[in-house]
Short mmCIF file of C-alpha atoms in Angstrom, two decimals:
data_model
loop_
_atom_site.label_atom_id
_atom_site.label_comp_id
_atom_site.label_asym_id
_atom_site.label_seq_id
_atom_site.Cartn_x
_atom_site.Cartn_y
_atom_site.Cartn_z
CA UNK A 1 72.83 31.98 4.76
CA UNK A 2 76.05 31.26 3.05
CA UNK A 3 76.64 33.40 -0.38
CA UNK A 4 76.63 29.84 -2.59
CA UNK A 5 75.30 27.04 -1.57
CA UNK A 6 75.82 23.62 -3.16
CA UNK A 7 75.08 20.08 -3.01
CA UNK A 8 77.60 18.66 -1.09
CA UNK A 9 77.09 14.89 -2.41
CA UNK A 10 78.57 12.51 -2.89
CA UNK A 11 77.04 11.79 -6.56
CA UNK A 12 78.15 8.03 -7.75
CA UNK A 13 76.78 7.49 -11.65
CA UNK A 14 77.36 4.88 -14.37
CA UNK A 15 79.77 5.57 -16.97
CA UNK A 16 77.68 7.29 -19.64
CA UNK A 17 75.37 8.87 -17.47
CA UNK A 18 74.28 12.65 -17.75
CA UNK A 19 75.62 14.17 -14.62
CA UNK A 20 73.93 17.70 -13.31
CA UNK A 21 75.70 19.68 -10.88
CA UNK A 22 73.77 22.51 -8.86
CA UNK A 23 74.32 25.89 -7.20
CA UNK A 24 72.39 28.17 -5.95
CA UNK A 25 73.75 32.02 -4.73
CA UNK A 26 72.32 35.17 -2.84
CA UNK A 27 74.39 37.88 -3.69
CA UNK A 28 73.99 39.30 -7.12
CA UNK A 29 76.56 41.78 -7.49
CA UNK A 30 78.94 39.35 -8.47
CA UNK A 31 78.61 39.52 -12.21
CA UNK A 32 80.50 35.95 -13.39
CA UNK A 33 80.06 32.32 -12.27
CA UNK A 34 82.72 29.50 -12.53
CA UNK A 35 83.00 25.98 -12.66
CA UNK A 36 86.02 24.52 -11.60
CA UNK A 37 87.45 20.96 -11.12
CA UNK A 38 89.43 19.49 -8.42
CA UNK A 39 91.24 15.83 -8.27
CA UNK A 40 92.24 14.92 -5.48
CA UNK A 41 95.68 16.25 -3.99
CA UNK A 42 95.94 19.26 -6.78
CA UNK A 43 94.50 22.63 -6.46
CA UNK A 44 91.40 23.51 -8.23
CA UNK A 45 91.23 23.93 -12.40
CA UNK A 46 89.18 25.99 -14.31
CA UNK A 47 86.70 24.38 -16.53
CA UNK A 48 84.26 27.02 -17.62
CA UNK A 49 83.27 30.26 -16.76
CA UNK A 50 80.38 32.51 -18.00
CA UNK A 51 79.23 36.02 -17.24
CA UNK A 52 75.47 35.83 -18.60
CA UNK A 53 72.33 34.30 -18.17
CA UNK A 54 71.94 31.09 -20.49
CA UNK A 55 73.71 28.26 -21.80
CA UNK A 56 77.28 27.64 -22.74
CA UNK A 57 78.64 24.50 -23.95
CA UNK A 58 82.44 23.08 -24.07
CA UNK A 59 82.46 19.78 -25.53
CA UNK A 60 80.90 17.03 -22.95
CA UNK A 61 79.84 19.94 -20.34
CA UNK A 62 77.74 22.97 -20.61
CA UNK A 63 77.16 25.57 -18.07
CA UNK A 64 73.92 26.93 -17.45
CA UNK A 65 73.29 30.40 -15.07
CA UNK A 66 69.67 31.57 -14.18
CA UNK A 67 70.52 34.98 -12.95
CA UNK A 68 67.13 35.73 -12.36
CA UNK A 69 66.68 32.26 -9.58
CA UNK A 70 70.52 33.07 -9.20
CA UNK A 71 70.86 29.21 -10.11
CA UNK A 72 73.97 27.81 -11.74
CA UNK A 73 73.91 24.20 -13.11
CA UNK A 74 77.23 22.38 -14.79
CA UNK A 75 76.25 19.25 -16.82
CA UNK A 76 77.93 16.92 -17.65
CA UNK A 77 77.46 14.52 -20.96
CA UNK A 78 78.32 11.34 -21.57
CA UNK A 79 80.47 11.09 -18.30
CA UNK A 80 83.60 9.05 -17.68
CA UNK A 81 85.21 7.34 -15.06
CA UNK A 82 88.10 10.56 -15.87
CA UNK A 83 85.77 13.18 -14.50
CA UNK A 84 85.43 11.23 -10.57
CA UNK A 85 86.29 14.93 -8.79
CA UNK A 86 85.13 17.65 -6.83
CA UNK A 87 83.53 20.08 -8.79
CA UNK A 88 83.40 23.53 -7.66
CA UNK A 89 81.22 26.69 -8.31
CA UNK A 90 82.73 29.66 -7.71
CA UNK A 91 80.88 33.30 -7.81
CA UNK A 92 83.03 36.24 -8.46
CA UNK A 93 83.37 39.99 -9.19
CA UNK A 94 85.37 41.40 -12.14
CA UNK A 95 86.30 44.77 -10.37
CA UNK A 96 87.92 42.88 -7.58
CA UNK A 97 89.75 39.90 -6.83
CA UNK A 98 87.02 38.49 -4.95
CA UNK A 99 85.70 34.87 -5.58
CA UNK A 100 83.42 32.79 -3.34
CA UNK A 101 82.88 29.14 -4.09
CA UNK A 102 80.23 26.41 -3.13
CA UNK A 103 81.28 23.76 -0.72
CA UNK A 104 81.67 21.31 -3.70
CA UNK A 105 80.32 18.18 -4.95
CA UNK A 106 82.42 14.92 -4.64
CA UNK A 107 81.01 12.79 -8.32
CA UNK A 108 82.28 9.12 -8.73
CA UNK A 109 81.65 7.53 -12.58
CA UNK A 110 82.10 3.83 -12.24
CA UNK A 111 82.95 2.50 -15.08
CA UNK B 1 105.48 26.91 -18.33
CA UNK B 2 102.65 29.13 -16.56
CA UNK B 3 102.28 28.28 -12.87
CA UNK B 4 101.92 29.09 -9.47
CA UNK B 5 104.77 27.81 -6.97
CA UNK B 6 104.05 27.33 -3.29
CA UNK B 7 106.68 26.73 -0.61
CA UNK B 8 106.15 24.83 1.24
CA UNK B 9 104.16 21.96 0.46
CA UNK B 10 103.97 20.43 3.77
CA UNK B 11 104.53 21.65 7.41
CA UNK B 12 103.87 20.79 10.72
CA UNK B 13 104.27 23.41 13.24
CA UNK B 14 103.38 24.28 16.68
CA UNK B 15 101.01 26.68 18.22
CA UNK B 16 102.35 30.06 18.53
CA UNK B 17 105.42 29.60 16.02
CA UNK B 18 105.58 31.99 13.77
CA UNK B 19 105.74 30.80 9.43
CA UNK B 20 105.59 32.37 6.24
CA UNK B 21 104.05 30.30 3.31
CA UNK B 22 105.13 31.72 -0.18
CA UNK B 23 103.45 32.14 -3.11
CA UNK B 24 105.01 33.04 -6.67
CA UNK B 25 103.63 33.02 -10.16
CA UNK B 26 105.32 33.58 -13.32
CA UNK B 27 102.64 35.06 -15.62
CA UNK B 28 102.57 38.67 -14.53
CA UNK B 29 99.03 38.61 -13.35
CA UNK B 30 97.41 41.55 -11.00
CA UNK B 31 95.26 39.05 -8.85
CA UNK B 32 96.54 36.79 -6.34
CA UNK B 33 95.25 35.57 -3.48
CA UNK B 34 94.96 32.99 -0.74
CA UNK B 35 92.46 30.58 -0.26
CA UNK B 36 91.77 27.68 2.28
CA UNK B 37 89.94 24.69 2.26
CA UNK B 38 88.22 22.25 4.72
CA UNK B 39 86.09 19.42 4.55
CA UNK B 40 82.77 20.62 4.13
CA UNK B 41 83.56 23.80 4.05
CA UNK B 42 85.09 24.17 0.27
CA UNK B 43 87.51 27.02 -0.56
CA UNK B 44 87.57 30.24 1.08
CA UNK B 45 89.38 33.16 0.37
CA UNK B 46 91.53 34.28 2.87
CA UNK B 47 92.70 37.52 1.05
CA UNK B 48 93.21 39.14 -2.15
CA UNK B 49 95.29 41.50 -3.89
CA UNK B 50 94.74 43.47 -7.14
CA UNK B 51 98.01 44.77 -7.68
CA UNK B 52 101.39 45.59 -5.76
CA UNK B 53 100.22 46.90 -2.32
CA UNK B 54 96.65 46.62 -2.81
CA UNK B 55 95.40 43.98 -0.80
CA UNK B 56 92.26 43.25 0.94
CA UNK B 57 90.51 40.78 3.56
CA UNK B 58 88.34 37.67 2.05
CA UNK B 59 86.18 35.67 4.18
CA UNK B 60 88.42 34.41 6.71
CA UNK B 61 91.64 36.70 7.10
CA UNK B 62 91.43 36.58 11.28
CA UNK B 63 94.88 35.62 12.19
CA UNK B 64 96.42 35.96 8.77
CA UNK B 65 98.73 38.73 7.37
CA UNK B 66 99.49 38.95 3.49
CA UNK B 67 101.58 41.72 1.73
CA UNK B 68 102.44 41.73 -1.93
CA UNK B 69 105.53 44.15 -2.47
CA UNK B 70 106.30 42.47 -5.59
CA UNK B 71 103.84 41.60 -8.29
CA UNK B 72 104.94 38.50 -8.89
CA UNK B 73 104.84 37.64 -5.11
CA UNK B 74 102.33 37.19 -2.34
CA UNK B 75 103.44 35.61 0.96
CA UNK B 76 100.88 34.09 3.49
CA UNK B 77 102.13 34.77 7.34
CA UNK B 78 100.59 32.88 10.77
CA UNK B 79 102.22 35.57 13.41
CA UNK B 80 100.79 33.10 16.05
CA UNK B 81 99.10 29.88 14.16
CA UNK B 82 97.02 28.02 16.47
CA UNK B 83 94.96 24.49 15.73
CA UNK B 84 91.80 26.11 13.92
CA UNK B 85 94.44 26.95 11.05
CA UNK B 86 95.12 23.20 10.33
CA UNK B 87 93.87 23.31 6.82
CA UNK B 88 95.19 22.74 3.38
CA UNK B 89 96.07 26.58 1.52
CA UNK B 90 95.89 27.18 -1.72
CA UNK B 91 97.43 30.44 -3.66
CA UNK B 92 96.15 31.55 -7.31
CA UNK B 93 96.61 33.90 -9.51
CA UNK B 94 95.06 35.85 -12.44
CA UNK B 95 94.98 38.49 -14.88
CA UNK B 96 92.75 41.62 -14.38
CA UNK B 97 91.16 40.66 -17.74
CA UNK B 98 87.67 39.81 -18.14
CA UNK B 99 87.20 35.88 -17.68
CA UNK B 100 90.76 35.18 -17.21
CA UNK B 101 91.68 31.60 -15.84
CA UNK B 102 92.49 31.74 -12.08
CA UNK B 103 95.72 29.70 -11.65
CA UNK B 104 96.20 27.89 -8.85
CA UNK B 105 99.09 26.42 -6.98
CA UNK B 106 99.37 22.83 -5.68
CA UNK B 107 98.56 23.08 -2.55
CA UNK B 108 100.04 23.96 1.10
CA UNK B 109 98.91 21.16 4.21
CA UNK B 110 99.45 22.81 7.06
CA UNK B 111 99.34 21.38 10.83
CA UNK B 112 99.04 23.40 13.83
CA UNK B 113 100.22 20.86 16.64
#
């Protein structure tokens, strides 16, 4: 079993559409969980990051983690045709360097 | 500006030939590391470093060295590259602080002929 798992996609939604991005992990030492983006030809960008259980919002997207299901969830609101990337999740630990991301999920908003 | 610099961007290479693909950031962070990613496969870390001459093996470090004598520093070296490392490598960087943004560099296609 791989450490995180995600849906690979592709996801294609309308413009305006709530988009909800999934991830599941086994390992729970790691003690934060990541979101980043990823258009294409450029390396990966951080969009949020959280080290709890709950929600936490940053404008259009909030990240959710269920450390309990070991779940983590990005959603996007009100998407645009600006967020068509790969969106990563990415499990880390803060005492070392290691980070271990999900295979990613290719979204498309048409406008 | 903050960034991470990768040299170089593209190469073709054949099997057995020896390369070195830098990595340099400007922001005096302890982490680096090296990452590469295939399709369906995502990103996966090759190796990591915490500081200077503390490094250690990610998921995937057969037939990779790395060494980080400098902090700002981190070179990626294929003693003997063969096909299976055709892949696109990235390099990123952060600070040891809690939550820091990982940086990461543009990008390094590599082709194994």
């Amino acid at each position: 079993q791989k450490e995180v798992e995600q849906d690979p996609g592709p996801l294609s939604v309308p413009e305006g559409a709530i988009v909800s991005l999934n991830c599941t992990y086994s390992n729970s030492a790691f003690q934060y969980f990541m979101w980043y983006r990823q258009y294409s030809r450029k390396g990966p960008e951080l969009l949020m990051y959280t080290y709890s259980s709950g929600n936490k919002e940053d404008g259009r997207f909030t990240a959710q983690v269920d450390k309990s299901s070991k779940y983590i969830s990005l959603f996007i609101r009100d998407s645009q045709p600006s967020d068509s990337a790969t969106y990563l999740c990415a499990i880390g630990s803060s005492n070392t360097g290691k980070l271990i991301f999900g295979q990613g999920t290719t979204l498309q908003v048409k406008p | 500006e903050a960034q991470v610099t990768q040299n170089p961007r593209y190469l073709i290479t054949v099997t057995g030939k020896k390369l070195t693909v830098t990595c340099s950031q400007n922001m005096n962070h302890e982490y680096m590391s090296w990452y590469r990613q295939d399709p369906g496969l995502g990103l996966r870390q090759i190796y990591y470093s915490m500081n200077v001459e503390v490094t250690d093996k990610g998921d995937v470090p057969e037939g990779y060295k790395v060494s980080r004598k400098e902090k700002r520093n981190f070179p990626l070296i294929l003693e003997s590259p063969s096909p299976n490392q055709t892949s696109l490598y990235f390099c990123a960087s952060r600070s040891s602080g809690r939550g820091d943004t990982q940086y990461f560099g543009p990008g390094t296609r590599l082709t194994v002929l």
